[in-house]
Structures are given as C-alpha cells and as structure tokens.
Amino acid sequence: MLIVGLVALLSVIVQSCQRPKTGLDSYAHASLLRLTVLEAPPAQPGLTFTTADGETMRLSDYRGQTVLLNVWATWCAPCIAEMPTLDALQAQRGGPDFQVVTVSLDRNAQEAAEWLEKKEIRHLPAFHDSSFALPGQLSVPGLPISVFYSPTGRELARVPGEADWVSDEALALVDHLIE
C-alpha cells in the first residue's frame, strides 16, 4: 500500500512540473514538430519594414487579422526551401482574417524582391528589415522563424526552422487559429 501511495505521489509531482499543454500542442507533429508556445512570449515587434519601392509597414497594421510572420533571407537554405509553401498558404488561406507577412534580412529590400520575382513567388509581400533588429526582438538564434500573432497582436505560437506550410497539419493549425 505504501508503494502504491509513493508511486501516486511521484506521478502527481512529475505532472505538476511539466509544462501545461495548450490546445495548439496537438498540431506539433510531422512538419510542425518544432511548433512552440512560449510561456512568456516577447512583445510584438514595433519596427517599421519597407519594400523595394519604399512602401512601409508595421505588424500593427495587420491588427484584426491572424498573422503568420516569417523572417527569412535569400542566403538561408531552409528559408528558400519553405518559401513556395508559404506562398501557397497565402494563396489558399490569405484574406480578411489571415495574412502571411514575410520580412527579409537581406542586405537590402531589392535583393529579396528580385529573388521573389525570379522564383515566381507571387502572393507574399517583400518587406525588409533594414535595422536587422527583428531577430533580437523575437529572441531567436537563427532563420527561418515563423511566428503566429492573434488579431490583437499577441504571440500565439512559433515554428523555428523550415516547415511545410501546406501540409495537412499546417493547414489545420491555420484554420484553427482563424476560426
């Protein structure tokens, strides 16, 4: 009886020390295996991003929509590999409730815009972070990084590294977030 009681107590202690599961944890498999929900996510970056044509944007411009922010660069192989699926995701799900917003960390905005055009990526914006401060504000060590924001600008989840954004699990996650 004592052993059963100790095992039960140990089980309760172990469960209380584990990070609580969120509703989004169920989507963390296959191409979204690295999906993470931070206990204390950083504030949404307040930086201004620009296009090659000089158009400016802030993430707060997308308030009212669920946003998938993707930070990438043309010199980053995993970034390049996932870009067609991000483009397809925007084509399939982009609209008044959801937007894929891509921000490049290339030397200048023109490099990213030319690369997107050359690769026929037609549905994604070519925004550029000329301050190169975005990775620091997001507290990320590398690229690519994709961060979901709620319509109020609160971080919901992030996926470090490459993902297949038109996989069944990714589409199900996006559908869940925009419901």
Coordinates of N, CA and C in Angstrom, one line a residue:
M1 N 0.8 -1.2 0.0 CA 0.0 0.0 0.0 C 0.9 1.3 0.0
L2 N 1.9 1.2 0.8 CA 2.9 2.3 0.8 C 3.5 2.6 -0.5
I3 N 3.9 1.5 -1.2 CA 4.5 1.7 -2.5 C 3.5 2.3 -3.5
V4 N 2.3 1.9 -3.5 CA 1.3 2.4 -4.4 C 1.1 3.9 -4.1
G5 N 1.1 4.3 -2.8 CA 0.9 5.7 -2.4 C 2.1 6.5 -2.9
L6 N 3.3 6.0 -2.8 CA 4.5 6.7 -3.2 C 4.5 6.9 -4.7
V7 N 4.1 5.9 -5.4 CA 4.1 6.0 -6.9 C 3.0 7.0 -7.3
A8 N 1.9 7.0 -6.7 CA 0.9 8.0 -7.0 C 1.4 9.4 -6.7
L9 N 2.0 9.6 -5.6 CA 2.6 10.9 -5.2 C 3.6 11.4 -6.2
L10 N 4.5 10.5 -6.6 CA 5.6 10.8 -7.6 C 4.9 11.2 -8.9
S11 N 3.9 10.5 -9.3 CA 3.2 10.8 -10.6 C 2.6 12.2 -10.5
V12 N 2.0 12.6 -9.4 CA 1.4 13.9 -9.3 C 2.5 15.0 -9.3
I13 N 3.6 14.7 -8.7 CA 4.7 15.7 -8.7 C 5.3 15.8 -10.1
V14 N 5.5 14.8 -10.8 CA 6.0 14.8 -12.1 C 5.1 15.6 -13.0
Q15 N 3.8 15.3 -13.0 CA 2.8 16.0 -13.8 C 2.7 17.5 -13.5
S16 N 2.9 17.9 -12.2 CA 2.8 19.3 -11.9 C 4.1 20.1 -12.3
C17 N 5.2 19.4 -12.5 CA 6.4 20.1 -13.0 C 6.4 20.2 -14.5
Q18 N 5.6 19.5 -15.2 CA 5.6 19.6 -16.7 C 4.9 20.8 -17.1
R19 N 5.3 21.3 -18.3 CA 4.7 22.5 -18.9 C 3.2 22.1 -19.3
P20 N 2.3 22.9 -18.9 CA 0.9 22.6 -19.3 C 0.7 22.6 -20.8
K21 N -0.1 21.6 -21.3 CA -0.4 21.6 -22.7 C -1.4 22.6 -23.1
T22 N -1.2 23.2 -24.3 CA -2.2 24.1 -24.8 C -2.9 23.4 -25.9
G23 N -4.0 24.1 -26.4 CA -4.7 23.5 -27.5 C -3.9 23.4 -28.8
L24 N -2.8 24.2 -28.9 CA -2.0 24.1 -30.1 C -1.0 23.0 -30.1
D25 N -0.7 22.4 -28.9 CA 0.3 21.3 -28.9 C -0.1 20.1 -29.7
S26 N -1.4 19.9 -30.0 CA -1.8 18.8 -30.8 C -1.4 19.0 -32.2
Y27 N -1.0 20.2 -32.7 CA -0.6 20.4 -34.0 C 0.9 20.2 -34.2
A28 N 1.6 20.0 -33.1 CA 3.1 19.8 -33.2 C 3.5 18.4 -33.5
H29 N 3.3 18.1 -34.8 CA 3.8 16.8 -35.3 C 4.1 17.0 -36.8
A30 N 4.8 16.0 -37.4 CA 5.2 16.0 -38.8 C 6.0 17.3 -39.1
S31 N 5.6 18.0 -40.1 CA 6.4 19.2 -40.5 C 6.3 20.3 -39.5
L32 N 5.4 20.3 -38.5 CA 5.3 21.3 -37.4 C 5.8 20.7 -36.1
L33 N 6.7 19.8 -36.1 CA 7.2 19.2 -34.9 C 7.8 20.2 -34.0
R34 N 8.4 21.3 -34.5 CA 9.0 22.3 -33.7 C 8.1 23.4 -33.2
L35 N 6.8 23.2 -33.5 CA 5.8 24.2 -33.0 C 5.9 24.4 -31.5
T36 N 6.1 25.7 -31.1 CA 6.3 26.0 -29.7 C 5.4 27.1 -29.3
V37 N 4.9 27.0 -28.1 CA 4.1 28.0 -27.4 C 4.9 28.5 -26.2
L38 N 5.4 29.7 -26.3 CA 6.2 30.3 -25.2 C 5.3 30.7 -24.0
E39 N 5.8 30.4 -22.8 CA 5.1 30.8 -21.6 C 5.1 32.3 -21.5
A40 N 6.2 33.0 -21.9 CA 6.3 34.4 -21.8 C 6.8 35.0 -23.1
P41 N 6.0 35.0 -24.2 CA 6.4 35.5 -25.5 C 6.8 36.9 -25.5
P42 N 7.8 37.3 -26.3 CA 8.2 38.7 -26.4 C 7.0 39.5 -27.0
A43 N 7.1 40.8 -26.8 CA 6.1 41.7 -27.4 C 6.2 41.7 -28.9
Q44 N 5.1 42.0 -29.5 CA 5.1 42.0 -31.0 C 6.1 43.2 -31.4
P45 N 7.0 42.9 -32.3 CA 7.9 44.0 -32.7 C 7.2 45.2 -33.3
G46 N 7.7 46.4 -32.9 CA 7.2 47.6 -33.3 C 8.0 48.3 -34.4
L47 N 8.8 47.5 -35.1 CA 9.7 48.1 -36.1 C 8.9 48.4 -37.4
T48 N 9.5 49.3 -38.2 CA 8.9 49.6 -39.5 C 9.7 48.8 -40.5
F49 N 8.9 48.2 -41.4 CA 9.6 47.4 -42.5 C 9.3 48.1 -43.8
T50 N 10.1 47.9 -44.8 CA 10.0 48.6 -46.1 C 10.0 47.6 -47.3
T51 N 9.5 48.0 -48.4 CA 9.6 47.3 -49.6 C 10.7 47.9 -50.5
A52 N 11.0 47.3 -51.6 CA 12.0 47.9 -52.5 C 11.5 49.2 -53.1
D53 N 10.1 49.4 -53.2 CA 9.5 50.6 -53.7 C 9.4 51.7 -52.6
G54 N 9.8 51.4 -51.4 CA 9.8 52.4 -50.3 C 8.5 52.4 -49.5
E55 N 7.6 51.4 -49.8 CA 6.3 51.3 -49.0 C 6.7 50.8 -47.6
T56 N 6.0 51.3 -46.6 CA 6.4 50.9 -45.2 C 5.2 50.2 -44.6
M57 N 5.5 49.4 -43.6 CA 4.5 48.6 -42.9 C 5.0 48.3 -41.5
R58 N 4.1 48.2 -40.6 CA 4.3 47.7 -39.2 C 3.4 46.5 -39.0
L59 N 3.8 45.6 -38.1 CA 2.9 44.5 -37.8 C 1.6 44.9 -37.3
S60 N 1.6 46.1 -36.6 CA 0.3 46.6 -36.0 C -0.7 47.0 -37.1
D61 N -0.2 47.2 -38.4 CA -1.1 47.5 -39.5 C -2.0 46.3 -39.8
Y62 N -1.7 45.1 -39.3 CA -2.5 43.9 -39.5 C -3.4 43.6 -38.3
R63 N -3.6 44.5 -37.4 CA -4.5 44.2 -36.2 C -5.8 43.9 -36.8
G64 N -6.5 42.9 -36.1 CA -7.7 42.4 -36.6 C -7.6 41.2 -37.4
Q65 N -6.4 40.8 -37.8 CA -6.2 39.6 -38.6 C -5.2 38.7 -37.8
T66 N -5.3 37.4 -38.0 CA -4.3 36.5 -37.6 C -3.2 36.6 -38.6
V67 N -1.9 36.7 -38.1 CA -0.8 36.9 -38.9 C 0.3 35.8 -38.7
L68 N 0.8 35.3 -39.8 CA 2.0 34.4 -39.7 C 3.2 35.3 -40.2
L69 N 4.0 35.7 -39.3 CA 5.2 36.5 -39.6 C 6.3 35.5 -39.9
N70 N 6.9 35.6 -41.1 CA 8.1 34.8 -41.4 C 9.3 35.6 -41.7
V71 N 10.3 35.4 -40.9 CA 11.6 36.1 -41.1 C 12.5 35.2 -41.9
W72 N 13.1 35.7 -42.9 CA 13.9 34.9 -43.9 C 15.0 35.7 -44.5
A73 N 15.8 35.0 -45.4 CA 16.8 35.7 -46.2 C 17.1 34.8 -47.4
T74 N 17.5 35.5 -48.5 CA 17.8 34.7 -49.7 C 19.1 33.9 -49.6
W75 N 19.9 34.1 -48.6 CA 21.1 33.3 -48.3 C 20.9 32.2 -47.4
C76 N 19.7 32.0 -46.9 CA 19.3 30.9 -45.9 C 18.6 29.8 -46.6
A77 N 19.3 28.6 -46.7 CA 18.7 27.5 -47.5 C 17.4 27.0 -47.0
P78 N 17.2 26.8 -45.7 CA 15.9 26.4 -45.2 C 14.8 27.4 -45.5
C79 N 15.2 28.7 -45.5 CA 14.2 29.8 -45.8 C 13.7 29.6 -47.2
I80 N 14.7 29.4 -48.1 CA 14.4 29.3 -49.5 C 13.5 28.1 -49.8
A81 N 13.8 27.0 -49.1 CA 13.0 25.7 -49.3 C 11.6 25.9 -48.9
E82 N 11.3 26.7 -47.8 CA 9.9 26.8 -47.4 C 9.1 27.9 -48.1
M83 N 9.8 28.8 -48.8 CA 9.1 29.9 -49.4 C 8.0 29.6 -50.3
P84 N 8.1 28.5 -51.2 CA 7.0 28.2 -52.1 C 5.7 27.7 -51.3
T85 N 6.0 27.1 -50.1 CA 4.8 26.6 -49.4 C 4.2 27.8 -48.6
L86 N 5.0 28.8 -48.2 CA 4.4 30.0 -47.6 C 3.5 30.7 -48.7
D87 N 4.1 30.8 -49.9 CA 3.3 31.4 -51.0 C 2.0 30.7 -51.2
A88 N 2.0 29.4 -51.2 CA 0.8 28.6 -51.4 C -0.2 28.8 -50.3
L89 N 0.4 28.9 -49.1 CA -0.5 29.1 -47.9 C -1.2 30.4 -48.0
Q90 N -0.5 31.5 -48.4 CA -1.1 32.8 -48.6 C -2.2 32.7 -49.7
A91 N -1.9 32.0 -50.8 CA -2.8 31.9 -51.9 C -4.1 31.2 -51.4
Q92 N -3.9 30.2 -50.6 CA -5.1 29.3 -50.2 C -5.9 29.9 -49.0
R93 N -5.2 30.6 -48.0 CA -5.9 31.0 -46.8 C -5.8 32.5 -46.6
G94 N -5.0 33.2 -47.3 CA -4.9 34.7 -47.1 C -6.2 35.4 -47.4
G95 N -6.5 36.4 -46.7 CA -7.8 37.1 -46.9 C -8.0 38.0 -45.7
P96 N -9.2 38.4 -45.5 CA -9.5 39.4 -44.4 C -9.2 38.9 -43.0
D97 N -9.1 37.6 -42.8 CA -8.9 37.1 -41.4 C -7.4 36.6 -41.2
F98 N -6.7 36.4 -42.3 CA -5.4 35.8 -42.2 C -4.4 36.3 -43.2
Q99 N -3.2 36.6 -42.8 CA -2.1 37.1 -43.8 C -0.8 36.4 -43.4
V100 N -0.1 36.0 -44.4 CA 1.3 35.6 -44.3 C 2.1 36.9 -44.6
V101 N 3.0 37.3 -43.7 CA 3.8 38.5 -43.8 C 5.3 38.1 -43.8
T102 N 6.0 38.3 -44.8 CA 7.4 37.9 -44.9 C 8.3 39.1 -44.8
V103 N 9.3 39.0 -44.0 CA 10.3 40.1 -43.8 C 11.7 39.5 -44.0
S104 N 12.4 40.1 -44.9 CA 13.7 39.6 -45.2 C 14.8 40.3 -44.5
L105 N 15.9 39.6 -44.2 CA 17.1 40.2 -43.6 C 18.2 40.2 -44.6
D106 N 17.9 40.4 -45.8 CA 19.0 40.6 -46.8 C 19.6 41.9 -46.7
R107 N 20.7 42.2 -47.4 CA 21.4 43.4 -47.4 C 20.5 44.6 -47.7
N108 N 19.6 44.4 -48.6 CA 18.6 45.5 -48.9 C 17.3 44.9 -49.4
A109 N 16.3 45.7 -49.5 CA 15.0 45.2 -49.9 C 14.9 44.8 -51.4
Q110 N 15.7 45.3 -52.2 CA 15.7 45.0 -53.6 C 16.1 43.5 -53.8
E111 N 17.1 43.0 -53.1 CA 17.6 41.6 -53.2 C 16.4 40.7 -53.0
A112 N 15.7 40.9 -51.9 CA 14.6 40.0 -51.6 C 13.5 40.1 -52.7
A113 N 13.1 41.3 -53.1 CA 12.1 41.5 -54.1 C 12.5 40.8 -55.4
E114 N 13.7 41.0 -55.8 CA 14.2 40.3 -57.1 C 14.1 38.8 -57.0
W115 N 14.5 38.3 -55.8 CA 14.5 36.8 -55.7 C 13.1 36.3 -55.7
L116 N 12.2 37.0 -55.0 CA 10.8 36.5 -55.0 C 10.2 36.6 -56.5
E117 N 10.5 37.6 -57.2 CA 10.1 37.7 -58.6 C 10.7 36.6 -59.5
K118 N 11.9 36.4 -59.3 CA 12.6 35.4 -60.1 C 12.1 34.0 -59.8
K119 N 11.7 33.7 -58.6 CA 11.2 32.4 -58.2 C 9.7 32.3 -58.4
E120 N 9.1 33.3 -58.9 CA 7.6 33.4 -59.1 C 6.8 33.2 -57.9
I121 N 7.3 33.8 -56.8 CA 6.6 33.8 -55.5 C 5.7 35.1 -55.6
R122 N 4.4 34.9 -55.9 CA 3.5 36.0 -56.3 C 2.6 36.5 -55.2
H123 N 2.4 35.7 -54.1 CA 1.4 36.1 -53.1 C 1.9 36.7 -51.8
L124 N 3.3 36.8 -51.7 CA 3.9 37.2 -50.5 C 4.5 38.6 -50.6
P125 N 4.4 39.4 -49.6 CA 5.0 40.8 -49.6 C 6.5 40.7 -49.5
A126 N 7.2 41.6 -50.1 CA 8.7 41.6 -50.0 C 9.1 42.7 -49.0
F127 N 8.8 42.5 -47.8 CA 9.2 43.5 -46.8 C 10.6 43.2 -46.3
H128 N 11.3 44.3 -45.9 CA 12.7 44.2 -45.5 C 12.9 44.9 -44.1
D129 N 13.7 44.3 -43.3 CA 14.1 44.9 -42.0 C 15.5 45.5 -42.2
S130 N 15.5 46.8 -42.4 CA 16.8 47.5 -42.6 C 17.5 47.7 -41.3
S131 N 16.9 47.6 -40.2 CA 17.5 47.7 -38.9 C 18.2 46.4 -38.5
F132 N 17.8 45.3 -39.0 CA 18.3 44.0 -38.7 C 18.1 43.7 -37.2
A133 N 17.1 44.3 -36.6 CA 16.8 44.2 -35.2 C 15.7 43.1 -34.9
L134 N 15.1 42.7 -35.9 CA 13.9 41.7 -35.8 C 14.3 40.4 -35.0
P135 N 15.4 39.8 -35.4 CA 15.7 38.5 -34.7 C 15.9 38.8 -33.2
G136 N 16.6 39.9 -32.8 CA 16.8 40.2 -31.4 C 15.5 40.5 -30.7
Q137 N 14.5 41.2 -31.4 CA 13.2 41.4 -30.7 C 12.4 40.2 -30.6
L138 N 12.6 39.2 -31.5 CA 11.9 38.0 -31.4 C 12.6 37.0 -30.5
S139 N 13.8 37.3 -30.1 CA 14.6 36.3 -29.3 C 14.8 35.0 -30.0
V140 N 15.3 35.1 -31.2 CA 15.6 33.8 -32.0 C 17.0 33.8 -32.4
P141 N 17.6 32.6 -32.4 CA 19.0 32.5 -32.7 C 19.3 32.3 -34.2
G142 N 18.3 32.0 -35.0 CA 18.5 31.7 -36.4 C 17.3 31.8 -37.3
L143 N 17.5 31.5 -38.6 CA 16.4 31.6 -39.6 C 16.2 30.3 -40.2
P144 N 15.0 30.1 -40.7 CA 13.8 31.0 -40.7 C 13.1 30.8 -39.3
I145 N 12.3 31.8 -39.1 CA 11.4 31.7 -37.9 C 10.1 32.2 -38.4
S146 N 9.0 31.5 -37.9 CA 7.7 31.8 -38.3 C 6.9 32.0 -37.0
V147 N 6.2 33.1 -36.8 CA 5.5 33.4 -35.6 C 4.1 33.8 -35.9
F148 N 3.2 33.1 -35.2 CA 1.7 33.4 -35.4 C 1.4 34.5 -34.3
Y149 N 0.6 35.5 -34.8 CA 0.1 36.5 -33.9 C -1.4 36.6 -34.0
S150 N -2.1 36.8 -32.9 CA -3.5 36.9 -32.8 C -4.0 38.2 -33.4
P151 N -5.3 38.3 -33.7 CA -5.8 39.6 -34.2 C -5.5 40.8 -33.3
T152 N -5.2 40.5 -32.0 CA -4.9 41.6 -31.1 C -3.4 41.9 -31.0
G153 N -2.6 41.1 -31.7 CA -1.1 41.3 -31.7 C -0.4 40.4 -30.7
R154 N -1.0 39.5 -30.0 CA -0.4 38.6 -29.0 C 0.2 37.4 -29.8
E155 N 1.4 37.1 -29.4 CA 2.0 35.9 -30.0 C 1.3 34.6 -29.5
L156 N 1.0 33.8 -30.5 CA 0.2 32.5 -30.2 C 1.2 31.3 -30.2
A157 N 2.1 31.3 -31.2 CA 3.0 30.1 -31.3 C 4.1 30.5 -32.3
R158 N 5.1 29.7 -32.4 CA 6.2 29.9 -33.3 C 6.8 28.6 -33.8
V159 N 7.3 28.7 -35.0 CA 8.0 27.5 -35.6 C 9.4 27.9 -36.0
P160 N 10.4 27.5 -35.2 CA 11.8 27.8 -35.7 C 12.2 26.8 -36.8
G161 N 12.8 27.2 -37.8 CA 13.3 26.3 -38.8 C 12.2 26.2 -39.9
E162 N 12.5 25.3 -40.9 CA 11.7 25.1 -42.1 C 10.5 24.3 -41.7
A163 N 9.4 24.6 -42.4 CA 8.1 23.9 -42.3 C 7.4 23.8 -43.6
D164 N 6.6 22.8 -43.8 CA 5.8 22.6 -45.0 C 4.4 23.3 -44.6
W165 N 4.2 24.5 -45.1 CA 3.1 25.3 -44.8 C 1.8 24.9 -45.5
V166 N 1.8 23.9 -46.4 CA 0.6 23.5 -47.0 C 0.4 22.0 -46.6
S167 N 1.1 21.5 -45.6 CA 0.8 20.2 -45.1 C -0.5 20.2 -44.4
D168 N -1.1 19.0 -44.2 CA -2.4 18.9 -43.5 C -2.4 19.5 -42.1
E169 N -1.3 19.2 -41.4 CA -1.2 19.8 -40.0 C -1.1 21.3 -40.0
A170 N -0.4 21.9 -41.0 CA -0.2 23.3 -41.0 C -1.5 24.0 -41.4
L171 N -2.2 23.4 -42.4 CA -3.5 24.0 -42.8 C -4.5 23.9 -41.7
A172 N -4.5 22.7 -41.0 CA -5.4 22.6 -39.8 C -5.1 23.6 -38.7
L173 N -3.8 23.9 -38.5 CA -3.5 24.9 -37.5 C -3.9 26.2 -37.9
V174 N -3.7 26.6 -39.1 CA -4.2 27.9 -39.6 C -5.7 28.0 -39.5
D175 N -6.4 27.0 -39.9 CA -7.8 27.0 -39.8 C -8.3 27.2 -38.4
H176 N -7.6 26.5 -37.5 CA -8.0 26.6 -36.1 C -7.8 28.0 -35.6
L177 N -6.6 28.6 -36.0 CA -6.3 30.0 -35.5 C -7.2 31.1 -36.0
I178 N -7.8 30.8 -37.2 CA -8.6 31.9 -37.8 C -10.1 31.6 -37.6
E179 N -10.4 30.6 -36.9 CA -11.9 30.3 -36.6 C -12.4 31.3 -35.6

